[in-house]
CSV table of C-alpha atoms and ligand atoms in Angstrom, one decimal:
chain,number,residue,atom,x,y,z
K,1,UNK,CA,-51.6,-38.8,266.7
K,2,UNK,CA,-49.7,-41.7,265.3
K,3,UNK,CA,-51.0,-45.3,266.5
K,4,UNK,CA,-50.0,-48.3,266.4
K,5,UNK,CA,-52.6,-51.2,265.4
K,6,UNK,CA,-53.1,-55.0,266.0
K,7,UNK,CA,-55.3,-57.4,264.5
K,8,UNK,CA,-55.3,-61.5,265.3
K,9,UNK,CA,-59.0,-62.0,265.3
K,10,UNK,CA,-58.6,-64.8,262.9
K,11,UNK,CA,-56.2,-65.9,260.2
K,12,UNK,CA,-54.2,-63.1,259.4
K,13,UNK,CA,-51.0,-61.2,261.6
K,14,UNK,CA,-51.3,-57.9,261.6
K,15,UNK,CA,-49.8,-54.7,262.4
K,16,UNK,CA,-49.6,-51.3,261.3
K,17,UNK,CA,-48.8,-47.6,262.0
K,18,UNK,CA,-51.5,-44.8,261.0
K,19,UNK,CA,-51.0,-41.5,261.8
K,20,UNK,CA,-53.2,-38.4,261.6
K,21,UNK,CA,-53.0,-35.1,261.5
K,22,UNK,CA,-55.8,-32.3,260.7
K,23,UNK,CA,-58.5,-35.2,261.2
K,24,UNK,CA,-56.5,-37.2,257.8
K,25,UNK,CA,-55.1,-40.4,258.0
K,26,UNK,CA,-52.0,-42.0,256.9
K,27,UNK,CA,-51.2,-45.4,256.8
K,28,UNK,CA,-47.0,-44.8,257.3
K,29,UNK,CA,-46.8,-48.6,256.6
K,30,UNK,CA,-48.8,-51.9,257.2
K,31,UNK,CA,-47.4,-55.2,257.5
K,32,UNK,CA,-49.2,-58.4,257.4
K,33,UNK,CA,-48.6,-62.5,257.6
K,34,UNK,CA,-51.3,-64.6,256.3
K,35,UNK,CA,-51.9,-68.0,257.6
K,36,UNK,CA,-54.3,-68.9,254.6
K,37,UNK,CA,-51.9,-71.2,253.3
K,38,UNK,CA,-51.8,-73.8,256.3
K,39,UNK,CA,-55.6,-73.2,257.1
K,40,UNK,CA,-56.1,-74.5,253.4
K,41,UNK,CA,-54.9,-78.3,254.3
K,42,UNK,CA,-57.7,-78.3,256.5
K,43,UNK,CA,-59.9,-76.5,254.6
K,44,UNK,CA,-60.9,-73.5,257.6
K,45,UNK,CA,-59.6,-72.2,260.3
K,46,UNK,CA,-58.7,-73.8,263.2
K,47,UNK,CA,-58.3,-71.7,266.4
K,48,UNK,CA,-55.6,-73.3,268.2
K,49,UNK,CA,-53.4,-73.2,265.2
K,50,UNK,CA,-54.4,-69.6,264.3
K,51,UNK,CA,-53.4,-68.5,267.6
K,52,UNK,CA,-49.7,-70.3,267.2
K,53,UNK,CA,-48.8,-68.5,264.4
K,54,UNK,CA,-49.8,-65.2,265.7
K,55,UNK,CA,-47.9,-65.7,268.6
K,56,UNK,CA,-45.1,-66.7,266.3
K,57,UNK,CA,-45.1,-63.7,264.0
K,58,UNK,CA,-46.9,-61.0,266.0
K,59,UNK,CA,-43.1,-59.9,267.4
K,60,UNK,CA,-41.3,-60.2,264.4
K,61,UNK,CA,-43.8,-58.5,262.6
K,62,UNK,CA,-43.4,-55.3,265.0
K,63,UNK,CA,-39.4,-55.9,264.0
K,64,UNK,CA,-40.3,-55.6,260.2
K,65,UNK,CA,-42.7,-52.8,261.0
K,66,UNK,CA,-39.7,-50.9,262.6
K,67,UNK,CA,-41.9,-50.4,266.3
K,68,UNK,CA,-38.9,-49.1,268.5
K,69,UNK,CA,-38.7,-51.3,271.6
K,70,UNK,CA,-38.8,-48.9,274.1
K,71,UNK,CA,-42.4,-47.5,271.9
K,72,UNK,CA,-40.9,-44.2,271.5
K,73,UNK,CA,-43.0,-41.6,268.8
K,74,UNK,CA,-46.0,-44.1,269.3
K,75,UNK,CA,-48.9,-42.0,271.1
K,76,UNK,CA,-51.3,-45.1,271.5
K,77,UNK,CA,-52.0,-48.9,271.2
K,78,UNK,CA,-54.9,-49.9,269.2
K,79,UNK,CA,-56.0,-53.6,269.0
K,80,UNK,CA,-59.0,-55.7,268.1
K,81,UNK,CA,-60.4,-57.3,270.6
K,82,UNK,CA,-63.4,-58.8,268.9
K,83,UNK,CA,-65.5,-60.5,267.7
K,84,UNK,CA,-63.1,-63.7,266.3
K,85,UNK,CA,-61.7,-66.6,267.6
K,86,UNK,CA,-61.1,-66.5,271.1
K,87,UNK,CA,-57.2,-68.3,270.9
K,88,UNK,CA,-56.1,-65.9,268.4
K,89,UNK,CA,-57.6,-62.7,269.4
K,90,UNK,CA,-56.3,-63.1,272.9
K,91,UNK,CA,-52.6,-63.4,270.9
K,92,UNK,CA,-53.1,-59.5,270.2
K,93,UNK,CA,-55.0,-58.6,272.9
K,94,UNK,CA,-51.9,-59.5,275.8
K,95,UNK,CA,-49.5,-58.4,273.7
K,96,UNK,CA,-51.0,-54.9,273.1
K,97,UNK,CA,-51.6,-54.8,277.0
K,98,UNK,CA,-48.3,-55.7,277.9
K,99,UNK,CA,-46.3,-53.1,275.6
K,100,UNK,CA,-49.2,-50.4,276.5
K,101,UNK,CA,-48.3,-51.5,280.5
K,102,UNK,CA,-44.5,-51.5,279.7
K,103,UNK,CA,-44.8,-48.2,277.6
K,104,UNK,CA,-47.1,-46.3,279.8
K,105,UNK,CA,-48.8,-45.6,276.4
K,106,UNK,CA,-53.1,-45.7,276.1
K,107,UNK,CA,-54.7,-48.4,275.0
K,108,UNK,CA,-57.7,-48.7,272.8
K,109,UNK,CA,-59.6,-51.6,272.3
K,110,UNK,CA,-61.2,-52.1,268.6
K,111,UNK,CA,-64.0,-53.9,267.4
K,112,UNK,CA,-62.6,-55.8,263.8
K,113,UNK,CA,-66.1,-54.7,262.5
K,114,UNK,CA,-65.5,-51.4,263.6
K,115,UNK,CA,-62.3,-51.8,262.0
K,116,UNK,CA,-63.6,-52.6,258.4
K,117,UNK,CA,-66.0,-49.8,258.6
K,118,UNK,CA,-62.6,-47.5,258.6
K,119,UNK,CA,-61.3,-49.3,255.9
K,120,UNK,CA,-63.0,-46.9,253.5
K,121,UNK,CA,-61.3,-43.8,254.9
K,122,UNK,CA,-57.7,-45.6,254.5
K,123,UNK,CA,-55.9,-44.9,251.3
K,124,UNK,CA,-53.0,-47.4,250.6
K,125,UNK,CA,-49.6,-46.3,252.1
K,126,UNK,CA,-48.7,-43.1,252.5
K,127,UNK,CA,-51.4,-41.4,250.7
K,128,UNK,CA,-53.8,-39.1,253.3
K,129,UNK,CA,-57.5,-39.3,253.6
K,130,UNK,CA,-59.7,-37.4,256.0
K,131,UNK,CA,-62.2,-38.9,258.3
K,132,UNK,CA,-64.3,-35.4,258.7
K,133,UNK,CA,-67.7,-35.6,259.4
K,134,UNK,CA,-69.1,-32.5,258.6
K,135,UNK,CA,-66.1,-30.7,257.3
K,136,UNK,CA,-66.6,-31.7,253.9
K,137,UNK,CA,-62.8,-31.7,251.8
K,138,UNK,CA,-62.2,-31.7,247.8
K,139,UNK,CA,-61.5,-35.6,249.6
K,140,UNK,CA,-63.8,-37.7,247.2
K,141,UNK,CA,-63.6,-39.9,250.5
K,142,UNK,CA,-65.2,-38.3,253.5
K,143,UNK,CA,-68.3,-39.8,254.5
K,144,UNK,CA,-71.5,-38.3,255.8
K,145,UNK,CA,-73.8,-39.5,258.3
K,146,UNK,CA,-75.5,-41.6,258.7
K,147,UNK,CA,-74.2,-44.1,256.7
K,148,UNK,CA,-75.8,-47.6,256.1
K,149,UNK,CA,-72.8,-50.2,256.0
K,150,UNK,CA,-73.2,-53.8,254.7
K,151,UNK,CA,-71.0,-55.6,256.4
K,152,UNK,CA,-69.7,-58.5,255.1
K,153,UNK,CA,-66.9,-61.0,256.0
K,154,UNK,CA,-66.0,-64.5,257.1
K,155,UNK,CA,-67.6,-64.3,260.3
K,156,UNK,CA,-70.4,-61.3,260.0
K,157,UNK,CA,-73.1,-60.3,257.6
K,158,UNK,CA,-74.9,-57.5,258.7
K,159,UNK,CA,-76.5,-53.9,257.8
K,160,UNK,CA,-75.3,-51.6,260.9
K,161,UNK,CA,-76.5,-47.4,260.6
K,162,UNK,CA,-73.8,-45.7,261.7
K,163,UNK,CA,-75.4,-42.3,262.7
K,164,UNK,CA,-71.8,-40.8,263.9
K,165,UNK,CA,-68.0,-42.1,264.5
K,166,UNK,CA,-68.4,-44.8,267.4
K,167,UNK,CA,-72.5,-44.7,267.0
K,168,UNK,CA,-73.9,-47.7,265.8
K,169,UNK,CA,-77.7,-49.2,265.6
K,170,UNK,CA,-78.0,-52.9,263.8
K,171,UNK,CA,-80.6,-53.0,261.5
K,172,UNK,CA,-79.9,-56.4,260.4
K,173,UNK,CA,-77.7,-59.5,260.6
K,174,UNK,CA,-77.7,-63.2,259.2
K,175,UNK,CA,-79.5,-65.6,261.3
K,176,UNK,CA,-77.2,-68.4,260.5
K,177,UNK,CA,-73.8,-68.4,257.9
K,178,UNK,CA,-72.3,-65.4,257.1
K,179,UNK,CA,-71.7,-64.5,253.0
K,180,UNK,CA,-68.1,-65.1,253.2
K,181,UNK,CA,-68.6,-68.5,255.6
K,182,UNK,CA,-71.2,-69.5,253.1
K,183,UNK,CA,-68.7,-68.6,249.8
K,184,UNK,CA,-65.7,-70.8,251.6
K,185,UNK,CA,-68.6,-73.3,252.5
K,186,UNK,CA,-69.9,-73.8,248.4
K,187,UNK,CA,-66.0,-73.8,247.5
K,188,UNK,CA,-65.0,-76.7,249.9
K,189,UNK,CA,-68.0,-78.2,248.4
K,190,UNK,CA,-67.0,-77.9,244.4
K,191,UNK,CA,-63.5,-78.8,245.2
K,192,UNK,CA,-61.9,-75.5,245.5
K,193,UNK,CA,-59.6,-73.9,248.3
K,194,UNK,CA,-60.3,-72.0,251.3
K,195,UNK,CA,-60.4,-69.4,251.3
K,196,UNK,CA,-63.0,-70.0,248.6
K,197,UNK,CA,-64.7,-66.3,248.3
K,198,UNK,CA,-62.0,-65.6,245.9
K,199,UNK,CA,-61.9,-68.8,244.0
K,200,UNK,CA,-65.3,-68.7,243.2
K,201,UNK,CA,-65.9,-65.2,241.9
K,202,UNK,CA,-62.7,-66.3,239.9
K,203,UNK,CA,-64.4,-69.9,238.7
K,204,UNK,CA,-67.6,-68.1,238.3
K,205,UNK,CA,-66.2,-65.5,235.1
K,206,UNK,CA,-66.5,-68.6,233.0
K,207,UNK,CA,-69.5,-69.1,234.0
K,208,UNK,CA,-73.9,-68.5,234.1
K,209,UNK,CA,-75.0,-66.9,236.7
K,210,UNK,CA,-78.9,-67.7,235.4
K,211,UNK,CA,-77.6,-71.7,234.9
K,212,UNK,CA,-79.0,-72.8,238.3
K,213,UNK,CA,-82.1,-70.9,240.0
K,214,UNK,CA,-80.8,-71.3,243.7
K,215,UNK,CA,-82.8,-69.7,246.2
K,216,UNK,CA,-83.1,-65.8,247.5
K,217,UNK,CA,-83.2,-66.8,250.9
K,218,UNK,CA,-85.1,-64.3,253.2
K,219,UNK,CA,-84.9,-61.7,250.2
K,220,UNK,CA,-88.9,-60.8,250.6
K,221,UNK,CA,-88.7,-61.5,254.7
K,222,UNK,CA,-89.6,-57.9,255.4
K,223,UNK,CA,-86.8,-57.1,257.8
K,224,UNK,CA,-83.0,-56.3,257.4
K,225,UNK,CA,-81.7,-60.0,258.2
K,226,UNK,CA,-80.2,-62.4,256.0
K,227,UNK,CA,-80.0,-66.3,256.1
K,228,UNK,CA,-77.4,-68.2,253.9
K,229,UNK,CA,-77.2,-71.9,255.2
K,230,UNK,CA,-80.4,-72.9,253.0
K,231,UNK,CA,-78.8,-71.5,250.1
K,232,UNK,CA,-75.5,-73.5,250.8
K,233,UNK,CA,-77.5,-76.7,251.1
K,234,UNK,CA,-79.4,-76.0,248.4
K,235,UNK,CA,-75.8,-76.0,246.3
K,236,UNK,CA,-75.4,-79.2,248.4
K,237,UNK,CA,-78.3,-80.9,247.6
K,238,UNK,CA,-77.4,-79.6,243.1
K,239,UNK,CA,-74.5,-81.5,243.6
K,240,UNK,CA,-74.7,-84.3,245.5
K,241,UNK,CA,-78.1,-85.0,243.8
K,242,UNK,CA,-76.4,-85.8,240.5
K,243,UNK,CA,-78.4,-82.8,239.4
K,244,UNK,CA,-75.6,-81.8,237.3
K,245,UNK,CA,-75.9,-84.2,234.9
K,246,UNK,CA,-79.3,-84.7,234.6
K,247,UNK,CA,-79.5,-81.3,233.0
K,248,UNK,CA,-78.0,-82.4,230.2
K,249,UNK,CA,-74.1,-82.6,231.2
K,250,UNK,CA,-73.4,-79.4,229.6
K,251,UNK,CA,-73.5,-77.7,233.2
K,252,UNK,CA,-70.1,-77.4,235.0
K,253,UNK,CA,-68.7,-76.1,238.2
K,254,UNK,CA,-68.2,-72.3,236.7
K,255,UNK,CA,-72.0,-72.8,236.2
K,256,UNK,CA,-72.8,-73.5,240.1
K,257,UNK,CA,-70.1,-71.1,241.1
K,258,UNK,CA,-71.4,-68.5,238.6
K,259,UNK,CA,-75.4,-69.1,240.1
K,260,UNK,CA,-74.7,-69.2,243.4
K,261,UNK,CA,-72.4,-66.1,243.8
K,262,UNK,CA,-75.7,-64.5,241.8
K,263,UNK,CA,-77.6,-65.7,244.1
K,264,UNK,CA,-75.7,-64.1,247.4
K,265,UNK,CA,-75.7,-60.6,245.7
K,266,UNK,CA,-79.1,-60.6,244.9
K,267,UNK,CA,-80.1,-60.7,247.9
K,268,UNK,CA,-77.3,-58.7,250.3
K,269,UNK,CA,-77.9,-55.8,247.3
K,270,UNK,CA,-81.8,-55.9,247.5
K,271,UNK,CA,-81.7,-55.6,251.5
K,272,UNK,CA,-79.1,-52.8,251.5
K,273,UNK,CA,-81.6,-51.2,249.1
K,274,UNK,CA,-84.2,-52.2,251.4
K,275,UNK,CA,-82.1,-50.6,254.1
K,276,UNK,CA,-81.2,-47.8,252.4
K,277,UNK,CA,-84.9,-46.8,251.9
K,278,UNK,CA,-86.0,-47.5,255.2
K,279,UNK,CA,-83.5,-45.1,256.9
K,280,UNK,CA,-82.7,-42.9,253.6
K,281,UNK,CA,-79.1,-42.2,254.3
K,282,UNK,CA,-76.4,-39.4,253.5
K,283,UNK,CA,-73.8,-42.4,252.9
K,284,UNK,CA,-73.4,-46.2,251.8
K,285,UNK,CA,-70.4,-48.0,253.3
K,286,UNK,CA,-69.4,-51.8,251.9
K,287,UNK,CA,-67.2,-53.3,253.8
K,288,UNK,CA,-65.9,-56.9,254.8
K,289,UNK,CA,-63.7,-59.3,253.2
K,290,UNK,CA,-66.6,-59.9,250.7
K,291,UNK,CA,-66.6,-56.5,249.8
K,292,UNK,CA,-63.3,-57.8,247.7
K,293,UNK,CA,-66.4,-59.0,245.2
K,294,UNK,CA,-66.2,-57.5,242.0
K,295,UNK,CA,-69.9,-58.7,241.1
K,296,UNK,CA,-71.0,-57.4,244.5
K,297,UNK,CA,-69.6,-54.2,244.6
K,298,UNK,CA,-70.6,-53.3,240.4
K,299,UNK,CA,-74.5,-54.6,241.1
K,300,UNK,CA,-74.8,-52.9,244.5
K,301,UNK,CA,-73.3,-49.0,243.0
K,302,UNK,CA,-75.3,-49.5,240.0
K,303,UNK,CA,-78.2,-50.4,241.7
K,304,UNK,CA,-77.8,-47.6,244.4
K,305,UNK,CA,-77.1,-45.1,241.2
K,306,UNK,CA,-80.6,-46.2,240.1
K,307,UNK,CA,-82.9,-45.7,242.8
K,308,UNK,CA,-80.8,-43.2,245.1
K,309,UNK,CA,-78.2,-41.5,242.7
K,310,UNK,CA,-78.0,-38.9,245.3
K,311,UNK,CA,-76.3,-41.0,248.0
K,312,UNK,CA,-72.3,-41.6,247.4
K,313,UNK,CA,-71.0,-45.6,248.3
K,314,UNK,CA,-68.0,-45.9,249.5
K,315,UNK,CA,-65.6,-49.4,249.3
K,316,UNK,CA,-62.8,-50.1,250.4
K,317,UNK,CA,-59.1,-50.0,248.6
K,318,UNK,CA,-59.1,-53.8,247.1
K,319,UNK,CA,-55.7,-54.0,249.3
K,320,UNK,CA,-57.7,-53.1,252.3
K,321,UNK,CA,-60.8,-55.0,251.9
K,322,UNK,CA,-59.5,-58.1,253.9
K,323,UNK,CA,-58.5,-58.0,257.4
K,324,UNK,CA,-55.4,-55.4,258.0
K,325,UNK,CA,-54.1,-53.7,261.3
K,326,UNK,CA,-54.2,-49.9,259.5
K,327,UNK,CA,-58.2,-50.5,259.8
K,328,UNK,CA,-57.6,-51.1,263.4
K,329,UNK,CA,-55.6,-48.1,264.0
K,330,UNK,CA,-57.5,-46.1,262.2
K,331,UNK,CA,-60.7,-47.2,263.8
K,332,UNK,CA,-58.5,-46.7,267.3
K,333,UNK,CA,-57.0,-43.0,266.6
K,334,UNK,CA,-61.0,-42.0,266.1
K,335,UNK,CA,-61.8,-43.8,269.5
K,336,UNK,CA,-58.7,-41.9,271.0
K,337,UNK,CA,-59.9,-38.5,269.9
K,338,UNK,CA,-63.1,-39.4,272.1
K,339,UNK,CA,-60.8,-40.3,275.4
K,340,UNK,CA,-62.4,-44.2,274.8
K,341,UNK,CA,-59.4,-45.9,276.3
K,342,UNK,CA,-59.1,-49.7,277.6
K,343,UNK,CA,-57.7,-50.6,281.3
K,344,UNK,CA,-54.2,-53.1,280.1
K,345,UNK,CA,-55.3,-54.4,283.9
K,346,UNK,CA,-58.7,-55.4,282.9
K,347,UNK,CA,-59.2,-55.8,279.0
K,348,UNK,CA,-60.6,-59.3,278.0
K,349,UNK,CA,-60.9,-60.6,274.3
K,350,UNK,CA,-64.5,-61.1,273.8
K,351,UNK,CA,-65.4,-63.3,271.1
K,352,UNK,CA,-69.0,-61.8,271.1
K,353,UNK,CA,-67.6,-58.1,270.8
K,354,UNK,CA,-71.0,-55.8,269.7
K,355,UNK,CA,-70.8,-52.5,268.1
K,356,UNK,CA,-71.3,-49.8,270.1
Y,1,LIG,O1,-63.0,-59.8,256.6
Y,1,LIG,P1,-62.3,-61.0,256.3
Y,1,LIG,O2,-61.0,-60.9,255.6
Y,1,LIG,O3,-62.1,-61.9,257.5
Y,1,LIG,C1,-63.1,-62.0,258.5
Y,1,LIG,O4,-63.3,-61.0,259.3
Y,1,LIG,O5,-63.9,-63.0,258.5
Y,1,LIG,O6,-63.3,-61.9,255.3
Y,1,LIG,C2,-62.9,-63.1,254.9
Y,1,LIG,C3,-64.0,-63.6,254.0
Y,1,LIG,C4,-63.8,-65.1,253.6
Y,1,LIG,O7,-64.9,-65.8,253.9
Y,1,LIG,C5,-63.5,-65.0,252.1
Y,1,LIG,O8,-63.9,-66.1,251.4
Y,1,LIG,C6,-64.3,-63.8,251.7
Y,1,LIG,O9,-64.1,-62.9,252.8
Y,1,LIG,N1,-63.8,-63.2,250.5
Y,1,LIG,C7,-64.6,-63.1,249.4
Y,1,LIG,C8,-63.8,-62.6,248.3
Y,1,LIG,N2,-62.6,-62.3,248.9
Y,1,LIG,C9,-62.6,-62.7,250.2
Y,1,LIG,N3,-65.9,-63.5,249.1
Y,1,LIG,C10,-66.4,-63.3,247.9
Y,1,LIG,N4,-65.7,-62.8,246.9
Y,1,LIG,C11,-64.4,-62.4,247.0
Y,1,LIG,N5,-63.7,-61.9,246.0
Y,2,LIG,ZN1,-62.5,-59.3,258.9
């Protein structure tokens, strides 16, 4: 099956071609504009212009991406059709119903959570993995249920158990900010650039991550969800509060950056591991634009080495970890195999999108 994927759920254009054959993907290529730059001058996203620039480079992106026009050797549509911003995922969504309507090819609509979750069976170009449950492959990457995925992105934190492909049960989510909302949120405040996850995971090599005891919010709550907007106030209320200086002037931004990054991981790895043994597992899936984190992903294997050796984790390709259309296709050939098509009549964007 060889699909072509879309994904304008939020800042970034994307398509992509995955095929698959024997139950093993291949991404054949996977081409992507990013809009980060012009979000930057206002320091987040803003809907209306996201969805401008989709509609801008979505076509010319299907050029570079050599689609034919008439969608011949293409078996099926897949596109993300939430959660994100309303403006922009509706850019993706009407144009993957009207070349699926045109084509008379099927349509699949993705959730882009759904959609990093596949990330971790993707490869880079051209190189195959297999998605096969229970037919387990010299593959270092095929994943047994059910796996507990920490998901963790601009828009989402949460800890889903997947027991099968397209079976889903939340165990947790934040009640407010999500990690990655919460990383741009601390940036904008020390003066860096959205996005800011990056920039402060880069800021914070130079700096302590025991400097500044910010809170653990929610890290003993007893259940699987997370809360992040104390800890951002919290950074606030360090800085603003002249806080730096009065502990002696030697602390600097790399400092903040350095204890509040800490801070995050500490407590999305100690609910994973509280997650993990709740449900004890056969899998641990990271996943998310956050996953990118190098502190995040190193604390959270060596932790999960520690107390459950026996469980293998699974992250994505660093080139895959933000949002890409390959995830989307790959996430859609999977829901093809199960006949879970979308009407091009009917299909809405729904900002709300759950997994199910
Ligand atoms: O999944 P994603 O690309 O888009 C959404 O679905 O939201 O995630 C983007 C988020 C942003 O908040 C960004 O700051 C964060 O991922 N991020 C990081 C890193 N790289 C990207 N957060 C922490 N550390 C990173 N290295
Ligand atoms: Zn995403």
């Amino acid at each position: 099956m060889r699909v072509l994927g879309i994904e304008t759920s939020c800042d970034e254009t994307a398509a992509a071609i995955v095929s698959e054959y024997d139950g093993s993907f291949v991404i054949e290529k996977s081409v992507l504009a990013s809009q980060a730059k012009i979000h930057a001058q206002y320091g987040g996203v803003v809907p209306e212009v996201a969805a401008r620039e989709h509609a801008a480079f979505l076509f010319p992106l299907l050029e570079e991406l050599g689609v034919p026009r008439d969608g011949a050797g293409i078996d099926a549509l897949a596109v993300t059709y939430g959660p994100g911003l309303v403006p922009a995922l509706r850019v993706g969504v009407e144009a993957a119903k009207a070349l699926a309507w045109c084509w008379g090819k099927p349509l699949v609509a993705v959730n882009h959570l759904e959609g990093h979750i596949y990330s971790v069976w993707l490869d880079g170009e051209g190189k195959i993995q297999n998605p096969g449950t229970k037919i387990q492959t010299t593959q270092s990457n095929s994943v047994e249920f059910p796996a507990v995925c920490l998901l963790v992105s601009g828009g989402h934190t949460e800890l889903v158990l997947m027991r099968d492909h397209g079976e889903y049960e939340l165990l947790g989510m934040t009640r407010d900010d999500a990690a990655g909302e919460a990383f741009d949120k601390v940036a904008k405040l020390l003066g860096l650039p959205y996005p800011g996850g990056p920039e402060i995971s880069k800021v914070a090599l130079n700096g302590n991550p025991r400097a500044v005891n910010f809170p653990r919010p929610m890290i003993e709550s007893g259940d699987l969800d997370f809360s992040f907007a104390g800890l951002k106030t919290a950074v606030r209320v360090f800085v603003e509060g002249g806080e730096v200086g009065r502990w002696g002037g030697d602390l600097d931004i790399a400092d903040i950056a350095a204890s509040f990054q800490q801070a995050v991981v500490d407590v999305l790895v100690s609910k994973t591991l509280q997650a993990v043994k709740k449900v004890v597992p056969r899998s641990v899936i990271l996943s998310g634009g956050v996953s990118a984190n190098k502190l995040l992903k190193e604390i959270l294997e060596s932790e999960l080495r520690r107390v459950a050796p026996e469980i293998p984790f699974y992250v994505p390709e660093l080139s895959l970890t933000g949002d890409n259309a390959a995830m989307i296709a790959a996430a859609g050939i999977m829901r093809a195999k199960r006949g879970a098509f979308a009407d091009p009549l009917t299909l809405v964007a729904d900002p709300n999108a759950k997994l199910n």
